PDB file of C-alpha atoms in Angstrom:
ATOM      1  CA  MET A   1     187.652  37.453  75.584  1.00 44.00           C
ATOM      2  CA  ARG A   2     185.355  40.408  74.932  1.00 49.00           C
ATOM      3  CA  VAL A   3     185.856  40.166  71.143  1.00 46.00           C
ATOM      4  CA  VAL A   4     184.782  36.510  71.221  1.00 46.00           C
ATOM      5  CA  ASP A   5     181.679  37.425  73.258  1.00 46.00           C
ATOM      6  CA  GLN A   6     180.771  40.169  70.769  1.00 54.00           C
ATOM      7  CA  GLN A   7     181.214  37.808  67.820  1.00 59.00           C
ATOM      8  CA  ALA A   8     179.076  35.163  69.521  1.00 60.00           C
ATOM      9  CA  GLY A   9     176.418  37.783  70.230  1.00 63.00           C
ATOM     10  CA  SER A  10     176.496  38.985  66.626  1.00 78.00           C
ATOM     11  CA  TYR A  11     176.177  35.436  65.371  1.00 84.00           C
ATOM     12  CA  ALA A  12     173.230  34.782  67.702  1.00 89.00           C
ATOM     13  CA  GLU A  13     171.510  37.953  66.476  1.00 91.00           C
ATOM     14  CA  PHE A  14     172.107  36.957  62.862  1.00 93.00           C
ATOM     15  CA  GLU A  15     170.828  33.453  63.559  1.00 94.00           C
ATOM     16  CA  ALA A  16     167.643  34.901  65.100  1.00 94.00           C
ATOM     17  CA  PHE A  17     167.185  37.154  62.065  1.00 94.00           C
ATOM     18  CA  VAL A  18     167.532  34.210  59.675  1.00 95.00           C
ATOM     19  CA  ALA A  19     165.091  32.123  61.723  1.00 96.00           C
ATOM     20  CA  GLY A  20     162.507  34.880  61.487  1.00 95.00           C
ATOM     21  CA  ALA A  21     163.025  36.122  57.937  1.00 95.00           C
ATOM     22  CA  ALA A  22     164.343  33.222  55.860  1.00 94.00           C
ATOM     23  CA  GLY A  23     160.926  31.844  54.979  1.00 95.00           C
ATOM     24  CA  ARG A  24     159.643  35.082  53.515  1.00 96.00           C
ATOM     25  CA  LEU A  25     162.952  35.825  51.787  1.00 97.00           C
ATOM     26  CA  LEU A  26     162.949  32.343  50.261  1.00 97.00           C
ATOM     27  CA  HIS A  27     159.454  32.979  48.951  1.00 96.00           C
ATOM     28  CA  VAL A  28     160.656  36.240  47.378  1.00 95.00           C
ATOM     29  CA  ALA A  29     163.560  34.374  45.766  1.00 94.00           C
ATOM     30  CA  LEU A  30     161.211  31.647  44.531  1.00 93.00           C
ATOM     31  CA  LEU A  31     158.859  34.212  43.005  1.00 92.00           C
ATOM     32  CA  LEU A  32     161.819  35.789  41.233  1.00 92.00           C
ATOM     33  CA  THR A  33     163.498  32.653  39.911  1.00 91.00           C
ATOM     34  CA  GLY A  34     160.605  30.222  39.593  1.00 89.00           C
ATOM     35  CA  GLU A  35     163.020  27.420  40.508  1.00 89.00           C
ATOM     36  CA  PRO A  36     163.510  26.141  44.087  1.00 91.00           C
ATOM     37  CA  GLU A  37     167.217  25.323  43.726  1.00 92.00           C
ATOM     38  CA  SER A  38     168.025  28.691  42.120  1.00 91.00           C
ATOM     39  CA  ALA A  39     165.991  30.437  44.803  1.00 93.00           C
ATOM     40  CA  ARG A  40     167.956  28.718  47.575  1.00 96.00           C
ATOM     41  CA  ARG A  41     171.280  29.647  45.951  1.00 95.00           C
ATOM     42  CA  LEU A  42     170.177  33.255  45.478  1.00 94.00           C
ATOM     43  CA  LEU A  43     169.050  33.497  49.109  1.00 97.00           C
ATOM     44  CA  ALA A  44     172.221  31.842  50.434  1.00 97.00           C
ATOM     45  CA  GLY A  45     174.341  34.434  48.652  1.00 96.00           C
ATOM     46  CA  ALA A  46     172.220  37.315  49.956  1.00 97.00           C
ATOM     47  CA  LEU A  47     172.373  35.977  53.512  1.00 97.00           C
ATOM     48  CA  ALA A  48     176.155  35.527  53.251  1.00 96.00           C
ATOM     49  CA  ARG A  49     176.527  39.177  52.206  1.00 96.00           C
ATOM     50  CA  THR A  50     174.208  40.215  55.040  1.00 96.00           C
ATOM     51  CA  TYR A  51     176.290  38.305  57.567  1.00 95.00           C
ATOM     52  CA  ALA A  52     179.480  39.837  56.183  1.00 94.00           C
ATOM     53  CA  ASN A  53     177.977  43.291  56.782  1.00 93.00           C
ATOM     54  CA  TRP A  54     176.145  42.426  60.014  1.00 93.00           C
ATOM     55  CA  ARG A  55     178.112  44.792  62.303  1.00 90.00           C
ATOM     56  CA  ARG A  56     177.691  47.662  59.860  1.00 90.00           C
ATOM     57  CA  LEU A  57     173.919  47.084  59.801  1.00 87.00           C
ATOM     58  CA  ARG A  58     173.443  48.097  63.441  1.00 80.00           C
ATOM     59  CA  GLY A  59     170.372  50.320  63.549  1.00 79.00           C
ATOM     60  CA  ASP A  60     169.378  49.454  59.971  1.00 87.00           C
ATOM     61  CA  ASP A  61     166.791  46.889  58.936  1.00 90.00           C
ATOM     62  CA  PRO A  62     168.616  43.659  58.024  1.00 94.00           C
ATOM     63  CA  TYR A  63     165.537  42.431  56.142  1.00 95.00           C
ATOM     64  CA  ASP A  64     165.651  45.409  53.777  1.00 94.00           C
ATOM     65  CA  PHE A  65     169.386  44.962  53.277  1.00 95.00           C
ATOM     66  CA  THR A  66     169.015  41.246  52.551  1.00 96.00           C
ATOM     67  CA  ARG A  67     166.075  41.805  50.206  1.00 95.00           C
ATOM     68  CA  GLN A  68     168.094  44.419  48.345  1.00 94.00           C
ATOM     69  CA  GLU A  69     171.047  42.012  48.068  1.00 95.00           C
ATOM     70  CA  LEU A  70     168.672  39.325  46.820  1.00 95.00           C
ATOM     71  CA  CYS A  71     167.165  41.641  44.206  1.00 93.00           C
ATOM     72  CA  THR A  72     170.566  42.936  43.099  1.00 92.00           C
ATOM     73  CA  ALA A  73     171.838  39.385  42.622  1.00 93.00           C
ATOM     74  CA  PHE A  74     168.701  38.484  40.670  1.00 93.00           C
ATOM     75  CA  ALA A  75     169.028  41.585  38.494  1.00 89.00           C
ATOM     76  CA  ARG A  76     172.608  40.575  37.624  1.00 88.00           C
ATOM     77  CA  THR A  77     171.631  36.990  36.818  1.00 83.00           C
ATOM     78  CA  GLY A  78     167.988  37.396  35.751  1.00 72.00           C
ATOM     79  CA  TRP A  79     168.666  36.223  32.226  1.00 71.00           C
ATOM     80  CA  ARG A  80     169.459  32.785  33.683  1.00 72.00           C
ATOM     81  CA  HIS A  81     166.019  32.618  35.246  1.00 65.00           C
ATOM     82  CA  HIS A  82     163.934  33.585  32.237  1.00 64.00           C
ATOM     83  CA  GLY A  83     161.004  31.242  32.229  1.00 62.00           C
ATOM     84  CA  GLY A  84     161.068  28.855  35.125  1.00 69.00           C
ATOM     85  CA  ALA A  85     157.845  27.670  36.687  1.00 72.00           C
ATOM     86  CA  GLY A  86     154.951  29.373  38.351  1.00 78.00           C
ATOM     87  CA  VAL A  87     152.515  32.121  37.586  1.00 81.00           C
ATOM     88  CA  LEU A  88     155.238  34.722  36.998  1.00 87.00           C
ATOM     89  CA  ALA A  89     157.162  32.570  34.496  1.00 85.00           C
ATOM     90  CA  ARG A  90     155.833  34.441  31.478  1.00 86.00           C
ATOM     91  CA  LEU A  91     157.168  37.779  32.752  1.00 91.00           C
ATOM     92  CA  SER A  92     160.596  39.107  31.868  1.00 90.00           C
ATOM     93  CA  PRO A  93     163.113  39.194  34.754  1.00 91.00           C
ATOM     94  CA  PRO A  94     162.797  43.004  35.197  1.00 92.00           C
ATOM     95  CA  GLU A  95     158.993  42.727  35.248  1.00 94.00           C
ATOM     96  CA  ARG A  96     159.161  39.954  37.840  1.00 93.00           C
ATOM     97  CA  LEU A  97     161.577  41.947  39.961  1.00 94.00           C
ATOM     98  CA  VAL A  98     159.456  45.084  39.957  1.00 96.00           C
ATOM     99  CA  LEU A  99     156.201  43.183  40.481  1.00 95.00           C
ATOM    100  CA  VAL A 100     157.567  41.230  43.448  1.00 95.00           C
ATOM    101  CA  LEU A 101     159.023  44.355  45.057  1.00 95.00           C
ATOM    102  CA  ARG A 102     155.965  46.509  44.475  1.00 95.00           C
ATOM    103  CA  LEU A 103     153.062  44.109  45.030  1.00 94.00           C
ATOM    104  CA  TYR A 104     154.352  41.227  47.140  1.00 94.00           C
ATOM    105  CA  GLU A 105     156.796  43.176  49.287  1.00 95.00           C
ATOM    106  CA  GLY A 106     154.860  46.463  49.249  1.00 95.00           C
ATOM    107  CA  VAL A 107     157.900  48.618  48.451  1.00 95.00           C
ATOM    108  CA  ALA A 108     157.005  52.154  47.348  1.00 95.00           C
ATOM    109  CA  GLU A 109     157.699  53.085  43.706  1.00 95.00           C
ATOM    110  CA  GLU A 110     160.325  55.630  44.660  1.00 96.00           C
ATOM    111  CA  VAL A 111     162.146  53.204  46.955  1.00 94.00           C
ATOM    112  CA  ALA A 112     162.015  50.397  44.376  1.00 95.00           C
ATOM    113  CA  ALA A 113     163.354  52.763  41.715  1.00 95.00           C
ATOM    114  CA  ALA A 114     166.222  53.838  43.962  1.00 93.00           C
ATOM    115  CA  GLN A 115     167.085  50.256  44.908  1.00 90.00           C
ATOM    116  CA  LEU A 116     167.002  49.106  41.287  1.00 90.00           C
ATOM    117  CA  GLY A 117     168.767  52.170  39.901  1.00 91.00           C
ATOM    118  CA  MET A 118     166.020  53.083  37.467  1.00 93.00           C
ATOM    119  CA  PRO A 119     163.670  56.029  37.044  1.00 96.00           C
ATOM    120  CA  VAL A 120     160.345  55.927  38.886  1.00 97.00           C
ATOM    121  CA  GLU A 121     158.501  56.033  35.562  1.00 97.00           C
ATOM    122  CA  ARG A 122     160.338  52.886  34.396  1.00 97.00           C
ATOM    123  CA  VAL A 123     159.299  51.055  37.567  1.00 96.00           C
ATOM    124  CA  ARG A 124     155.702  52.171  36.994  1.00 96.00           C
ATOM    125  CA  VAL A 125     155.742  51.001  33.364  1.00 97.00           C
ATOM    126  CA  LEU A 126     157.267  47.613  34.234  1.00 96.00           C
ATOM    127  CA  CYS A 127     154.756  47.061  37.034  1.00 96.00           C
ATOM    128  CA  ASN A 128     151.785  48.013  34.849  1.00 96.00           C
ATOM    129  CA  ARG A 129     153.031  45.800  32.008  1.00 95.00           C
ATOM    130  CA  ALA A 130     153.498  42.847  34.369  1.00 95.00           C
ATOM    131  CA  VAL A 131     150.034  43.247  35.878  1.00 95.00           C
ATOM    132  CA  ALA A 132     148.474  43.527  32.401  1.00 94.00           C
ATOM    133  CA  ALA A 133     150.295  40.379  31.267  1.00 92.00           C
ATOM    134  CA  LEU A 134     149.063  38.451  34.304  1.00 91.00           C
ATOM    135  CA  ARG A 135     145.497  39.696  33.858  1.00 90.00           C
ATOM    136  CA  GLY A 136     145.628  38.701  30.203  1.00 85.00           C
ATOM    137  CA  ARG A 137     146.664  35.197  31.213  1.00 60.00           C
ATOM    138  CA  GLY A 138     143.756  34.899  33.657  1.00 49.00           C
ATOM    139  CA  ALA A 139     141.255  36.029  31.002  1.00 45.00           C
ATOM    140  CA  ALA A 140     142.577  33.604  28.382  1.00 42.00           C
TER     141      ALA A 140
END
């Protein structure tokens, strides 16, 4: 009986997390993909992986874990989302990923580099290039 109670409690905690974080995570996914349906699929996969690891996440931030899962999935499939709609559509998938992490999510360069498995300098270059491209669009 105790195992069932623990599973129900875990599910309730996960459900509360999703209720509080899904909106912002969906916005992150939408910024990355530029397509609502792709964003929903990307988020659903990240949330499924978060739920599968929910017990292991005790004491860790589930939002950070889910965002990292979301970004990892996008990095693997970014070529599918080249283009799309929205203001970030003209950016390459790596530029979009770095820009969203750094500017929208406020992730430090070093943390973004570690999460994406790239050198800090590469993150800096991608972010600067993305910002320059967006500024160029606004001036045109």
